[in-house]
Amino acid sequence: MFVYKELDVKTVVKTILESSLLVGAVLVIVGASVTFGRILTLERLPTEIATFILSLTENKILILLCITLLLLIVGTFMETLAAIVILTPILLPIVTALAMDCALRYRNDRKPSYSFVTPPLGANLFMASQVGKVPIESLSKAIIGWIGAMLVALMLITFIPAISMTLPNL
């Protein structure tokens, strides 16, 4: 770029500053999510949620639905890695007790990752808003259809294990 004189030092510095602002915004979101996760753990809320889910029913389909709803709700308020680290130790005994397959790992990785595009902590949503210079409100409205498609795909993966287990079973 410097060889062809398409970029000058001033443009590079400006680009680095803009990138730093975007990364900083995402890191603030991640930091808040991790803090929220630690508060949940200290309050032992995940353990109470697991006990509550098991007290409802032993029906595998209802348990999967409860886990799916829990992960979607948690995913909208917490960063994916924090959600997985906090909830996996709680959900693993539930699925082991009910003899569910290893596809749960894949499903649990996908559900919280939807938080990247869902308000209020959608890191990718904030990033796209800042890069495209579009208000977050209008961007949130524009992705409603995509979120619906993701939810349909999620339900298919959750309730039809063959979809997510075809390759691992080969």
CSV table of C-alpha atoms in Angstrom, one decimal, residues 13-160:
chain,number,residue,atom,x,y,z
A,13,VAL,CA,-3.1,6.4,11.9
A,14,LYS,CA,-6.8,7.4,11.4
A,15,THR,CA,-7.7,3.8,10.5
A,16,ILE,CA,-6.0,2.5,13.6
A,17,LEU,CA,-7.8,5.0,15.8
A,18,GLU,CA,-11.2,4.1,14.3
A,19,SER,CA,-10.5,0.4,14.8
A,20,SER,CA,-9.4,0.9,18.4
A,21,LEU,CA,-12.7,2.7,19.1
A,22,LEU,CA,-14.7,-0.3,17.6
A,23,VAL,CA,-12.6,-2.9,19.5
A,24,GLY,CA,-12.9,-0.8,22.7
A,25,ALA,CA,-16.7,-0.8,22.4
A,26,VAL,CA,-16.8,-4.6,22.0
A,27,LEU,CA,-14.4,-5.1,24.9
A,28,VAL,CA,-16.6,-3.0,27.2
A,29,ILE,CA,-19.5,-5.3,26.3
A,30,VAL,CA,-17.4,-8.4,26.9
A,31,GLY,CA,-16.2,-7.1,30.2
A,32,ALA,CA,-19.7,-6.3,31.4
A,33,SER,CA,-20.8,-9.8,30.4
A,34,VAL,CA,-18.0,-11.5,32.3
A,35,THR,CA,-18.8,-9.4,35.3
A,36,PHE,CA,-22.4,-10.3,35.1
A,37,GLY,CA,-21.4,-14.0,34.8
A,38,ARG,CA,-19.3,-13.7,38.0
A,39,ILE,CA,-22.2,-12.1,39.8
A,40,LEU,CA,-24.5,-15.0,38.8
A,41,THR,CA,-22.0,-17.5,39.9
A,42,LEU,CA,-21.5,-15.9,43.3
A,43,GLU,CA,-25.2,-15.8,43.8
A,44,ARG,CA,-25.4,-19.5,42.8
A,45,LEU,CA,-28.2,-18.7,40.3
A,46,PRO,CA,-27.1,-21.3,37.7
A,47,THR,CA,-27.4,-24.1,40.4
A,48,GLU,CA,-30.9,-22.9,41.3
A,49,ILE,CA,-31.9,-22.8,37.6
A,50,ALA,CA,-30.7,-26.4,37.1
A,51,THR,CA,-32.7,-27.6,40.2
A,52,PHE,CA,-35.7,-25.8,38.9
A,53,ILE,CA,-35.5,-27.3,35.4
A,54,LEU,CA,-35.2,-30.8,36.8
A,55,SER,CA,-38.1,-30.3,39.2
A,56,LEU,CA,-40.4,-29.4,36.3
A,57,THR,CA,-40.3,-32.6,34.4
A,58,GLU,CA,-38.1,-35.6,33.2
A,59,ASN,CA,-39.5,-35.4,29.7
A,60,LYS,CA,-36.5,-34.9,27.4
A,61,ILE,CA,-38.3,-32.7,24.9
A,62,LEU,CA,-39.5,-30.3,27.6
A,63,ILE,CA,-36.0,-30.3,29.2
A,64,LEU,CA,-34.5,-29.5,25.8
A,65,LEU,CA,-37.0,-26.7,25.3
A,66,CYS,CA,-36.2,-25.3,28.8
A,67,ILE,CA,-32.5,-25.5,28.1
A,68,THR,CA,-33.0,-23.8,24.7
A,69,LEU,CA,-35.0,-21.0,26.2
A,70,LEU,CA,-32.5,-20.6,29.1
A,71,LEU,CA,-29.6,-20.4,26.7
A,72,LEU,CA,-31.3,-17.9,24.4
A,73,ILE,CA,-32.2,-15.6,27.3
A,74,VAL,CA,-28.8,-15.8,28.8
A,75,GLY,CA,-27.2,-15.3,25.4
A,76,THR,CA,-29.0,-12.0,24.9
A,77,PHE,CA,-27.4,-10.6,28.1
A,78,MET,CA,-24.1,-12.4,28.3
A,79,GLU,CA,-21.1,-13.0,26.1
A,80,THR,CA,-21.0,-16.5,24.6
A,81,LEU,CA,-17.8,-17.8,26.3
A,82,ALA,CA,-19.0,-16.6,29.7
A,83,ALA,CA,-22.4,-18.3,29.2
A,84,ILE,CA,-20.8,-21.6,28.2
A,85,VAL,CA,-18.3,-21.5,31.0
A,86,ILE,CA,-21.0,-20.8,33.6
A,87,LEU,CA,-23.8,-23.0,32.3
A,88,THR,CA,-22.1,-26.1,31.1
A,89,PRO,CA,-21.2,-27.4,34.6
A,90,ILE,CA,-24.9,-26.9,35.5
A,91,LEU,CA,-26.5,-28.4,32.4
A,92,LEU,CA,-24.1,-31.3,32.0
A,93,PRO,CA,-25.5,-33.3,35.0
A,94,ILE,CA,-29.0,-32.7,33.7
A,95,VAL,CA,-28.3,-34.1,30.3
A,96,THR,CA,-26.2,-37.0,31.7
A,97,ALA,CA,-29.1,-37.9,34.1
A,98,LEU,CA,-31.5,-38.0,31.1
A,99,ALA,CA,-29.0,-39.8,28.8
A,100,MET,CA,-29.0,-37.2,26.1
A,101,ASP,CA,-26.5,-37.4,23.2
A,102,CYS,CA,-23.3,-35.4,22.6
A,103,ALA,CA,-25.2,-33.2,20.2
A,104,LEU,CA,-26.0,-31.1,23.2
A,105,ARG,CA,-22.5,-29.7,23.1
A,106,TYR,CA,-23.0,-28.4,19.6
A,107,ARG,CA,-26.5,-27.0,20.4
A,108,ASN,CA,-25.2,-25.3,23.5
A,109,ASP,CA,-22.4,-23.6,21.6
A,110,ARG,CA,-24.8,-22.3,18.9
A,111,LYS,CA,-27.6,-20.9,21.2
A,112,PRO,CA,-25.5,-18.4,23.1
A,113,SER,CA,-23.7,-17.3,20.0
A,114,TYR,CA,-27.0,-15.8,18.7
A,115,SER,CA,-26.3,-13.1,21.3
A,116,PHE,CA,-23.8,-11.6,18.8
A,117,VAL,CA,-26.7,-10.2,16.8
A,118,THR,CA,-29.4,-9.7,19.4
A,119,PRO,CA,-29.9,-6.6,21.5
A,120,PRO,CA,-29.0,-5.5,24.2
A,121,LEU,CA,-25.5,-6.9,24.1
A,122,GLY,CA,-25.1,-7.8,20.4
A,123,ALA,CA,-21.4,-7.2,19.9
A,124,ASN,CA,-21.7,-7.7,16.1
A,125,LEU,CA,-24.8,-5.5,16.0
A,126,PHE,CA,-22.9,-2.6,17.7
A,127,MET,CA,-19.9,-3.2,15.4
A,128,ALA,CA,-22.0,-3.1,12.3
A,129,SER,CA,-23.8,-0.1,13.6
A,130,GLN,CA,-20.6,1.8,14.0
A,131,VAL,CA,-18.9,0.6,10.8
A,132,GLY,CA,-22.0,1.3,8.7
A,133,LYS,CA,-22.8,4.5,10.6
A,134,VAL,CA,-26.4,3.3,11.0
A,135,PRO,CA,-28.4,3.8,14.1
A,136,ILE,CA,-28.6,0.7,16.2
A,137,GLU,CA,-32.4,0.9,16.3
A,138,SER,CA,-32.8,0.7,12.6
A,139,LEU,CA,-30.3,-2.1,12.3
A,140,SER,CA,-32.1,-4.0,15.1
A,141,LYS,CA,-35.3,-3.7,13.1
A,142,ALA,CA,-33.6,-4.9,9.9
A,143,ILE,CA,-32.3,-8.1,11.4
A,144,ILE,CA,-35.6,-9.3,12.8
A,145,GLY,CA,-36.2,-11.6,9.9
A,146,TRP,CA,-32.7,-13.1,10.2
A,147,ILE,CA,-33.2,-13.7,13.8
A,148,GLY,CA,-36.4,-15.6,13.0
A,149,ALA,CA,-34.5,-17.7,10.5
A,150,MET,CA,-31.8,-18.5,13.1
A,151,LEU,CA,-34.5,-19.5,15.6
A,152,VAL,CA,-36.1,-21.9,13.1
A,153,ALA,CA,-32.6,-23.4,12.4
A,154,LEU,CA,-32.0,-23.7,16.1
A,155,MET,CA,-35.2,-25.5,16.7
A,156,LEU,CA,-34.5,-27.9,13.8
A,157,ILE,CA,-31.0,-28.7,15.2
A,158,THR,CA,-32.3,-29.0,18.8
A,159,PHE,CA,-35.2,-31.4,18.1
A,160,ILE,CA,-34.0,-33.3,15.1
